[in-house]
Tab-separated table of C-alpha atoms and ligand atoms in Angstrom:
chain	number	residue	atom	x	y	z
A	24	UNK	CA	-153.353	-36.408	-17.449
A	25	UNK	CA	-152.149	-32.992	-15.779
A	26	UNK	CA	-152.338	-30.765	-17.992
A	27	UNK	CA	-151.330	-27.100	-17.897
A	28	UNK	CA	-152.328	-23.820	-19.103
A	29	UNK	CA	-150.397	-20.745	-20.180
A	30	UNK	CA	-146.316	-22.133	-18.482
A	31	UNK	CA	-143.241	-20.042	-18.785
A	32	UNK	CA	-140.306	-22.448	-20.860
A	33	UNK	CA	-137.091	-19.546	-19.462
A	34	UNK	CA	-136.409	-22.271	-17.169
A	35	UNK	CA	-136.800	-25.388	-19.518
A	36	UNK	CA	-134.746	-24.396	-22.020
A	37	UNK	CA	-130.700	-23.213	-21.792
A	38	UNK	CA	-130.791	-20.312	-23.542
A	39	UNK	CA	-133.742	-18.999	-21.256
A	40	UNK	CA	-135.535	-18.028	-23.183
A	41	UNK	CA	-138.812	-16.175	-22.078
A	42	UNK	CA	-142.357	-17.784	-24.241
A	43	UNK	CA	-145.197	-19.617	-23.173
A	44	UNK	CA	-146.454	-22.706	-23.299
A	45	UNK	CA	-150.192	-22.665	-24.138
A	46	UNK	CA	-150.736	-26.114	-22.204
A	47	UNK	CA	-147.892	-28.697	-21.436
A	48	UNK	CA	-147.190	-31.597	-18.936
A	49	UNK	CA	-144.419	-33.272	-17.345
A	50	UNK	CA	-144.534	-37.276	-18.301
A	51	UNK	CA	-142.780	-39.294	-16.469
A	52	UNK	CA	-143.277	-42.378	-17.525
A	53	UNK	CA	-143.527	-44.769	-21.076
A	54	UNK	CA	-146.828	-45.582	-20.444
A	55	UNK	CA	-148.738	-42.071	-20.047
A	56	UNK	CA	-146.804	-40.365	-23.142
A	57	UNK	CA	-148.528	-43.549	-24.635
A	58	UNK	CA	-151.332	-42.497	-23.733
A	59	UNK	CA	-151.092	-39.450	-24.821
A	60	UNK	CA	-149.863	-39.625	-27.766
A	61	UNK	CA	-153.034	-41.786	-28.459
A	62	UNK	CA	-155.385	-38.104	-27.838
A	63	UNK	CA	-153.547	-35.682	-28.489
A	64	UNK	CA	-151.721	-35.469	-31.791
A	65	UNK	CA	-150.413	-31.311	-31.892
A	66	UNK	CA	-147.413	-32.233	-29.341
A	67	UNK	CA	-143.914	-30.860	-28.829
A	68	UNK	CA	-141.624	-32.099	-26.848
A	69	UNK	CA	-138.929	-31.049	-24.203
A	70	UNK	CA	-136.523	-32.414	-23.205
A	71	UNK	CA	-133.227	-30.645	-22.152
A	72	UNK	CA	-133.658	-27.895	-23.798
A	73	UNK	CA	-130.284	-27.924	-25.150
A	74	UNK	CA	-130.628	-27.406	-28.609
A	75	UNK	CA	-132.754	-24.753	-29.307
A	76	UNK	CA	-134.461	-22.303	-29.586
A	77	UNK	CA	-137.304	-20.958	-29.293
A	78	UNK	CA	-139.668	-17.600	-31.428
A	79	UNK	CA	-142.576	-17.652	-30.261
A	80	UNK	CA	-145.373	-18.688	-27.977
A	81	UNK	CA	-146.069	-22.887	-28.167
A	82	UNK	CA	-149.219	-23.686	-28.996
A	83	UNK	CA	-149.069	-27.709	-30.030
A	84	UNK	CA	-149.195	-29.076	-26.138
A	85	UNK	CA	-146.015	-28.920	-24.980
A	86	UNK	CA	-144.715	-32.644	-23.110
A	87	UNK	CA	-142.318	-32.586	-21.149
A	88	UNK	CA	-140.041	-35.349	-21.525
A	89	UNK	CA	-139.519	-36.320	-17.545
A	90	UNK	CA	-138.804	-40.781	-17.358
A	91	UNK	CA	-135.748	-41.101	-15.269
A	92	UNK	CA	-133.869	-44.403	-14.472
A	93	UNK	CA	-130.385	-46.443	-15.151
A	94	UNK	CA	-130.125	-50.101	-15.684
A	95	UNK	CA	-127.760	-52.258	-16.215
A	96	UNK	CA	-128.533	-55.362	-18.779
A	97	UNK	CA	-125.410	-57.363	-19.073
A	98	UNK	CA	-122.628	-57.351	-17.404
A	99	UNK	CA	-119.205	-59.467	-18.035
A	100	UNK	CA	-115.359	-59.056	-17.137
A	101	UNK	CA	-114.623	-56.488	-19.468
A	102	UNK	CA	-117.276	-55.013	-21.050
A	103	UNK	CA	-121.446	-53.603	-19.843
A	104	UNK	CA	-125.266	-53.142	-21.699
A	105	UNK	CA	-126.433	-49.833	-19.495
A	106	UNK	CA	-129.786	-48.344	-20.710
A	107	UNK	CA	-130.783	-45.477	-18.891
A	108	UNK	CA	-134.341	-43.441	-19.179
A	109	UNK	CA	-134.191	-39.763	-21.889
A	110	UNK	CA	-134.648	-38.023	-19.357
A	111	UNK	CA	-131.991	-38.454	-16.726
A	112	UNK	CA	-129.875	-35.140	-17.458
A	113	UNK	CA	-126.010	-36.321	-19.207
A	114	UNK	CA	-124.074	-35.105	-17.240
A	115	UNK	CA	-125.615	-36.862	-14.135
A	116	UNK	CA	-124.987	-39.856	-15.717
A	117	UNK	CA	-121.284	-39.283	-17.548
A	118	UNK	CA	-121.115	-38.552	-13.622
A	119	UNK	CA	-122.521	-41.927	-12.335
A	120	UNK	CA	-121.009	-43.474	-15.081
A	121	UNK	CA	-117.476	-42.312	-13.805
A	122	UNK	CA	-118.368	-43.516	-10.388
A	123	UNK	CA	-118.887	-46.981	-11.439
A	124	UNK	CA	-115.286	-47.101	-13.182
A	125	UNK	CA	-117.494	-47.780	-16.307
A	126	UNK	CA	-115.327	-45.746	-19.551
A	127	UNK	CA	-116.254	-44.760	-22.614
A	128	UNK	CA	-118.488	-41.620	-22.083
A	129	UNK	CA	-115.631	-39.849	-20.063
A	130	UNK	CA	-114.426	-36.701	-22.506
A	131	UNK	CA	-118.236	-36.354	-23.061
A	132	UNK	CA	-118.277	-34.386	-19.871
A	133	UNK	CA	-119.794	-31.938	-18.783
A	134	UNK	CA	-122.483	-31.015	-22.073
A	135	UNK	CA	-126.598	-29.752	-21.183
A	136	UNK	CA	-128.709	-31.285	-21.990
A	137	UNK	CA	-130.617	-35.088	-21.287
A	138	UNK	CA	-129.992	-38.175	-22.141
A	139	UNK	CA	-132.907	-39.208	-24.924
A	140	UNK	CA	-131.339	-36.185	-27.649
A	141	UNK	CA	-128.048	-36.926	-27.329
A	142	UNK	CA	-128.429	-39.593	-30.157
A	143	UNK	CA	-130.434	-36.621	-32.455
A	144	UNK	CA	-127.298	-34.387	-33.224
A	145	UNK	CA	-124.882	-37.378	-32.124
A	146	UNK	CA	-123.241	-34.436	-29.614
A	147	UNK	CA	-119.987	-35.524	-29.786
A	148	UNK	CA	-116.878	-33.457	-27.974
A	149	UNK	CA	-113.062	-33.861	-28.286
A	150	UNK	CA	-112.123	-36.578	-29.814
A	151	UNK	CA	-115.227	-38.248	-28.549
A	152	UNK	CA	-118.827	-38.790	-30.603
A	153	UNK	CA	-121.721	-40.715	-28.406
A	154	UNK	CA	-122.648	-42.461	-31.274
A	155	UNK	CA	-119.837	-44.388	-30.546
A	156	UNK	CA	-120.802	-45.638	-27.392
A	157	UNK	CA	-124.972	-46.319	-28.361
A	158	UNK	CA	-125.669	-49.671	-28.668
A	159	UNK	CA	-128.866	-48.857	-28.988
A	160	UNK	CA	-132.217	-46.812	-29.179
A	161	UNK	CA	-135.125	-47.104	-28.208
A	162	UNK	CA	-138.473	-44.869	-29.061
A	163	UNK	CA	-141.807	-44.432	-29.741
A	164	UNK	CA	-143.467	-45.011	-32.687
A	165	UNK	CA	-146.120	-41.172	-32.701
A	166	UNK	CA	-148.701	-42.261	-35.350
A	167	UNK	CA	-149.562	-46.293	-33.352
A	168	UNK	CA	-147.842	-45.485	-30.071
A	169	UNK	CA	-145.783	-48.650	-30.438
A	170	UNK	CA	-141.911	-49.064	-28.612
A	171	UNK	CA	-139.446	-49.939	-31.553
A	172	UNK	CA	-135.561	-50.549	-31.405
A	173	UNK	CA	-133.243	-48.665	-33.013
A	174	UNK	CA	-129.620	-50.562	-33.817
A	175	UNK	CA	-126.661	-48.443	-33.917
A	176	UNK	CA	-125.627	-48.456	-37.434
A	177	UNK	CA	-129.972	-47.773	-38.285
A	178	UNK	CA	-129.164	-44.123	-36.320
A	179	UNK	CA	-127.549	-43.452	-39.182
A	180	UNK	CA	-125.250	-41.233	-37.495
A	181	UNK	CA	-123.027	-38.882	-38.742
A	182	UNK	CA	-121.195	-35.204	-37.674
A	183	UNK	CA	-123.582	-33.111	-35.306
A	184	UNK	CA	-126.477	-35.381	-37.075
A	185	UNK	CA	-128.482	-38.403	-37.241
A	186	UNK	CA	-132.181	-40.923	-39.179
A	187	UNK	CA	-133.259	-38.756	-35.377
A	188	UNK	CA	-132.449	-35.166	-37.505
A	189	UNK	CA	-133.673	-36.964	-41.075
A	190	UNK	CA	-135.570	-39.156	-42.921
A	191	UNK	CA	-137.983	-40.021	-39.483
A	192	UNK	CA	-137.373	-35.977	-38.019
A	193	UNK	CA	-141.096	-35.736	-35.705
A	194	UNK	CA	-142.752	-38.849	-36.049
A	195	UNK	CA	-140.686	-40.380	-33.550
A	196	UNK	CA	-140.188	-39.976	-29.344
A	197	UNK	CA	-136.847	-41.391	-27.614
A	198	UNK	CA	-137.287	-42.573	-24.198
A	199	UNK	CA	-133.956	-44.852	-23.647
A	200	UNK	CA	-130.519	-45.545	-25.278
A	201	UNK	CA	-128.558	-48.288	-24.174
A	202	UNK	CA	-124.870	-47.933	-24.321
A	203	UNK	CA	-122.376	-50.960	-24.174
A	204	UNK	CA	-118.945	-49.069	-21.829
A	205	UNK	CA	-115.560	-50.699	-20.625
A	206	UNK	CA	-115.299	-52.341	-17.415
A	207	UNK	CA	-111.460	-52.634	-16.968
A	208	UNK	CA	-110.166	-52.549	-20.121
A	209	UNK	CA	-110.765	-48.502	-20.936
A	210	UNK	CA	-110.234	-47.314	-24.460
A	211	UNK	CA	-108.722	-44.026	-23.124
A	212	UNK	CA	-109.101	-40.611	-26.221
A	213	UNK	CA	-106.498	-38.230	-24.728
A	214	UNK	CA	-104.865	-37.194	-28.098
A	215	UNK	CA	-106.611	-33.749	-28.724
A	216	UNK	CA	-104.915	-31.064	-27.131
A	217	UNK	CA	-106.226	-29.299	-24.973
A	218	UNK	CA	-107.067	-32.539	-22.733
A	219	UNK	CA	-103.289	-33.401	-22.910
A	220	UNK	CA	-101.941	-29.701	-22.909
A	221	UNK	CA	-104.292	-30.016	-19.584
A	222	UNK	CA	-103.502	-33.518	-18.415
A	223	UNK	CA	-99.638	-32.401	-18.311
A	224	UNK	CA	-100.352	-29.184	-15.712
A	225	UNK	CA	-101.202	-31.228	-13.666
A	226	UNK	CA	-98.754	-33.693	-14.038
A	227	UNK	CA	-101.601	-37.005	-15.000
A	228	UNK	CA	-98.859	-39.406	-17.489
A	229	UNK	CA	-101.408	-42.522	-16.491
A	230	UNK	CA	-105.313	-40.921	-16.169
A	231	UNK	CA	-108.034	-42.508	-15.338
A	232	UNK	CA	-110.859	-42.129	-16.806
A	233	UNK	CA	-111.940	-39.744	-13.405
A	234	UNK	CA	-108.977	-37.548	-14.961
A	235	UNK	CA	-109.865	-37.527	-18.594
A	236	UNK	CA	-114.277	-37.053	-16.961
A	237	UNK	CA	-112.116	-33.961	-14.944
A	238	UNK	CA	-109.465	-32.643	-17.550
A	239	UNK	CA	-113.203	-32.224	-20.060
A	240	UNK	CA	-115.184	-30.760	-17.540
A	241	UNK	CA	-111.535	-27.900	-16.376
A	242	UNK	CA	-111.145	-27.413	-19.855
A	243	UNK	CA	-115.663	-26.209	-21.205
A	244	UNK	CA	-115.652	-24.470	-17.864
A	245	UNK	CA	-112.829	-21.661	-19.052
A	246	UNK	CA	-114.291	-21.781	-22.974
A	247	UNK	CA	-117.588	-22.262	-22.424
A	248	UNK	CA	-120.440	-20.503	-21.066
A	249	UNK	CA	-122.521	-21.657	-18.140
A	250	UNK	CA	-126.322	-21.700	-19.125
A	251	UNK	CA	-127.296	-21.966	-15.358
A	252	UNK	CA	-125.692	-18.187	-15.265
A	253	UNK	CA	-125.021	-17.294	-19.379
A	254	UNK	CA	-128.208	-18.676	-21.537
A	255	UNK	CA	-126.851	-20.636	-24.926
A	256	UNK	CA	-126.857	-23.527	-26.825
A	257	UNK	CA	-123.499	-24.325	-26.993
A	258	UNK	CA	-122.255	-24.960	-30.846
A	259	UNK	CA	-124.668	-22.142	-32.702
A	260	UNK	CA	-123.058	-23.526	-35.617
A	261	UNK	CA	-121.304	-26.543	-37.197
A	262	UNK	CA	-118.051	-26.640	-37.950
A	263	UNK	CA	-118.623	-26.201	-42.132
A	264	UNK	CA	-116.702	-27.908	-44.615
A	265	UNK	CA	-115.182	-26.731	-47.637
A	266	UNK	CA	-113.939	-27.875	-50.996
A	267	UNK	CA	-109.798	-27.419	-50.797
A	268	UNK	CA	-110.079	-24.899	-53.794
A	269	UNK	CA	-112.031	-22.359	-51.938
A	270	UNK	CA	-110.030	-23.439	-48.751
A	271	UNK	CA	-106.601	-23.215	-51.473
A	272	UNK	CA	-107.109	-19.984	-51.657
A	273	UNK	CA	-108.152	-19.025	-48.075
A	274	UNK	CA	-104.874	-19.828	-46.981
A	275	UNK	CA	-103.152	-17.051	-49.256
A	276	UNK	CA	-105.746	-14.288	-47.639
A	277	UNK	CA	-105.089	-15.655	-43.908
A	278	UNK	CA	-102.099	-17.854	-43.749
A	279	UNK	CA	-102.881	-19.592	-39.345
A	280	UNK	CA	-106.598	-20.263	-40.777
A	281	UNK	CA	-106.482	-23.366	-38.632
A	282	UNK	CA	-107.998	-26.261	-40.584
A	283	UNK	CA	-108.685	-30.383	-40.174
A	284	UNK	CA	-108.338	-31.958	-43.385
A	285	UNK	CA	-111.452	-34.876	-44.496
A	286	UNK	CA	-110.012	-35.954	-47.136
A	287	UNK	CA	-108.605	-35.011	-50.323
A	288	UNK	CA	-111.320	-32.916	-51.746
A	289	UNK	CA	-112.181	-31.340	-48.200
A	290	UNK	CA	-111.564	-28.968	-45.109
A	291	UNK	CA	-113.152	-28.675	-42.517
A	292	UNK	CA	-112.868	-25.381	-41.078
A	293	UNK	CA	-113.688	-24.404	-37.015
A	294	UNK	CA	-116.657	-21.990	-37.330
A	295	UNK	CA	-115.108	-20.216	-33.377
A	296	UNK	CA	-112.470	-18.595	-35.845
A	297	UNK	CA	-114.387	-17.540	-39.072
A	298	UNK	CA	-116.086	-15.663	-37.184
A	299	UNK	CA	-113.425	-14.452	-34.719
A	300	UNK	CA	-111.938	-12.931	-38.110
A	301	UNK	CA	-115.147	-11.255	-39.167
A	302	UNK	CA	-115.040	-9.437	-36.085
A	303	UNK	CA	-118.233	-10.555	-33.913
A	304	UNK	CA	-116.424	-12.391	-30.838
A	305	UNK	CA	-117.162	-10.738	-27.476
A	306	UNK	CA	-119.721	-8.710	-29.795
A	307	UNK	CA	-123.796	-7.402	-28.093
A	308	UNK	CA	-126.435	-6.299	-29.127
A	309	UNK	CA	-128.871	-5.775	-26.444
A	310	UNK	CA	-129.293	-8.403	-24.467
A	311	UNK	CA	-128.143	-11.274	-27.495
A	312	UNK	CA	-124.267	-11.436	-27.981
A	313	UNK	CA	-121.115	-13.621	-29.182
A	314	UNK	CA	-119.567	-15.054	-26.242
A	315	UNK	CA	-115.664	-13.830	-25.659
A	316	UNK	CA	-114.342	-16.651	-25.507
A	317	UNK	CA	-115.887	-18.959	-27.339
A	318	UNK	CA	-117.801	-16.780	-30.916
A	319	UNK	CA	-119.565	-20.165	-31.782
A	320	UNK	CA	-121.818	-19.775	-28.897
A	321	UNK	CA	-124.158	-17.703	-28.934
A	322	UNK	CA	-124.943	-15.782	-25.866
A	323	UNK	CA	-128.165	-14.551	-24.290
A	324	UNK	CA	-127.195	-11.871	-21.347
A	325	UNK	CA	-130.425	-11.960	-19.804
A	326	UNK	CA	-133.189	-10.725	-21.778
A	327	UNK	CA	-133.156	-11.842	-25.357
A	328	UNK	CA	-135.561	-13.204	-26.917
A	329	UNK	CA	-135.321	-15.565	-29.555
A	330	UNK	CA	-135.897	-13.596	-32.862
A	331	UNK	CA	-133.428	-11.015	-31.189
A	332	UNK	CA	-130.821	-13.913	-30.806
A	333	UNK	CA	-131.671	-15.658	-34.662
A	334	UNK	CA	-131.381	-12.074	-35.951
A	335	UNK	CA	-127.826	-11.921	-34.498
A	336	UNK	CA	-127.182	-15.401	-36.548
A	337	UNK	CA	-128.171	-14.515	-39.255
A	338	UNK	CA	-126.380	-11.586	-39.602
A	339	UNK	CA	-123.507	-13.267	-38.625
A	340	UNK	CA	-124.329	-15.818	-41.519
A	341	UNK	CA	-124.209	-13.586	-43.732
A	342	UNK	CA	-120.711	-11.708	-42.879
A	343	UNK	CA	-119.402	-15.211	-42.990
A	344	UNK	CA	-120.665	-15.505	-46.207
A	345	UNK	CA	-119.522	-12.141	-48.176
A	346	UNK	CA	-116.217	-12.305	-46.148
A	347	UNK	CA	-115.022	-16.196	-46.886
A	348	UNK	CA	-117.917	-17.958	-49.815
A	349	UNK	CA	-119.168	-19.734	-47.118
A	350	UNK	CA	-121.879	-21.063	-46.247
A	351	UNK	CA	-122.283	-21.200	-41.560
A	352	UNK	CA	-125.158	-24.072	-41.128
A	353	UNK	CA	-127.128	-23.973	-37.419
A	354	UNK	CA	-127.161	-26.822	-35.578
A	355	UNK	CA	-129.029	-25.553	-33.147
A	356	UNK	CA	-132.956	-26.085	-33.754
A	357	UNK	CA	-134.596	-23.084	-34.295
A	358	UNK	CA	-138.222	-23.395	-33.017
A	359	UNK	CA	-140.438	-20.385	-35.981
B	8	LIG	N1	-110.834	-20.684	-32.707
B	8	LIG	C1	-111.509	-19.751	-32.854
B	8	LIG	N2	-111.653	-18.761	-31.662
B	8	LIG	C2	-113.093	-18.713	-31.261
B	8	LIG	C3	-113.764	-19.993	-30.646
B	8	LIG	C4	-112.484	-20.812	-31.282
B	8	LIG	O1	-110.489	-19.236	-33.205
B	8	LIG	O2	-113.896	-18.140	-30.906
B	8	LIG	C5	-110.191	-22.136	-33.416
B	8	LIG	C6	-109.978	-22.728	-32.270
B	8	LIG	O3	-108.603	-21.347	-31.296
B	8	LIG	C7	-109.322	-23.822	-32.446
B	8	LIG	C8	-110.548	-24.580	-33.520
B	8	LIG	O4	-110.793	-22.733	-33.882
B	8	LIG	O5	-108.396	-23.420	-33.269
B	8	LIG	C9	-110.929	-24.896	-32.745
B	8	LIG	O6	-111.637	-24.617	-31.748
B	8	LIG	P1	-112.468	-26.040	-30.212
B	8	LIG	O7	-111.356	-26.459	-29.620
B	8	LIG	O8	-112.368	-24.359	-28.835
B	8	LIG	O9	-113.306	-26.301	-31.150
B	8	LIG	P2	-115.124	-26.007	-31.815
B	8	LIG	O10	-114.321	-26.413	-33.657
B	8	LIG	O11	-114.443	-23.916	-31.781
B	8	LIG	C10	-116.119	-28.388	-31.688
B	8	LIG	C11	-117.853	-29.353	-31.128
B	8	LIG	C12	-117.519	-28.627	-29.959
B	8	LIG	C13	-116.563	-29.238	-28.630
B	8	LIG	C14	-115.443	-28.873	-29.235
B	8	LIG	C15	-114.304	-29.593	-28.369
B	8	LIG	C16	-118.995	-28.693	-32.486
B	8	LIG	C17	-120.174	-27.617	-33.872
B	8	LIG	N3	-118.711	-27.338	-31.996
B	8	LIG	O12	-115.991	-27.097	-30.940
B	8	LIG	O13	-118.701	-28.992	-28.984
B	8	LIG	O14	-117.199	-28.733	-27.233
B	8	LIG	O15	-114.827	-28.937	-30.484
B	8	LIG	O16	-114.215	-31.035	-28.942
B	8	LIG	O17	-118.701	-28.882	-33.411
B	8	LIG	C18	-122.036	-27.806	-29.068
B	8	LIG	O18	-122.186	-29.137	-30.063
B	8	LIG	O19	-122.398	-26.965	-28.192
B	8	LIG	C19	-119.617	-27.381	-28.414
B	8	LIG	C20	-120.115	-26.816	-27.475
C-alpha cells in the first residue's frame, strides 16, 4: 500500500482549491480498494473532484479512485450494454461512445468529472439525465467490503439526486456503472432550444450523435468556464422549485421571469436568472466570483479559499431569500 503524506489536492478538485491531504492513496483496482477499506475506517473519497468545495485540509485517508477500463457486456442489433469503471473520465467515455456510434449520452458531452460519480447527482444537461441510460451501478459496501449491485430503480434517481446522496450516503463506493446505449436507431433529443439553434446555425437538418455532441460542446464552451482555466464546479445551486402562488406574485413584478412548470402547483425557475437579477453576475470578491456568462456558476479566479467561495454562496442565498423569498439549495458538496 503506497500511502503518501501531505499531498496538495489542488490538482484533484476542479475548483482548484489548495488544501492538503494528511495521507493520500491512489487506487487502481477493486481488489486494492477492498484491502484498504478492510484496514482503514476513516476515509475520504476523491474521484474527479468536480462536484465538491474543499474548505479545509483533510485529516482522513484520502482515496483517489483511479480504477479504469471499459467493457462490452452484451449487444444485439439495436442496443449495447457497456460497463465502465469508476475512474474513467466522463467526457472521454462520451467521446468513445460516439466513436463507436453508441447513442444516448451525446447531450451529456463535456460534463466534468468521472463515471463513478455520475449516478450520485444524476448528472443532466440539455434535456437528458444520466438516469435515462444507466442500467446498473456496482458499489463496494464499506462495512463489509462486498460488491453490491443497484438496479436503475434501486438508485431512486431524481433531479440532481439519488439514493447515494440520501439513505446510503457514505456507505458505498461506486466502482463501476453499466449503461444501455443505442446502436442504430438513436433517440436524438434536440428539442432543447439552445441545441436546435446551434444545429440550425450549422445548417444541420438531419443530425448524427456526433453533430449533437459537437453542438453541446459549442454551447457549453460559450457559457461555462473550463475548469482547467478558471476553477469551478459547474452549477453551484440547484434550480429551485417554488409554489405557483409565489410564482404568480413574482411574475407581477418580473413579467419576463423564465419558468418550467412541474405541476399545477409547482414551478421550476432558473437559479441563474435569480442570481443575475440580484446583481451578482460577473461580480468578483477577491479571487472568488460569479461567472460573467452563467450566474449559476461560482468561480475561483486563482487563489480563493474554499471558505471564501462558501461565504459568497451564503451571501447569494441570503440575497435571493430577501429579494424573492426563495431558498436556493447548494448542489455542490461542501466539505467542512
Ligand atoms: N439565465 C439567466 N442568467 C444567467 C444564467 C441563466 O438569466 O446568468 C436564464 C437563461 O436565460 C435561461 C435559463 O436561465 O432562460 C436557463 O439557463 P440555462 O439554459 O443556461 O440552464 P440552467 O438552468 O442555468 C441547467 C443545469 C446545467 C445544464 C443546463 C443545460 C442545473 C442546476 N443546471 O442550467 O447543469 O448544463 O441546465 O441543460 O440544473 C451543472 O449541473 O453543473 C450544469 C452546468
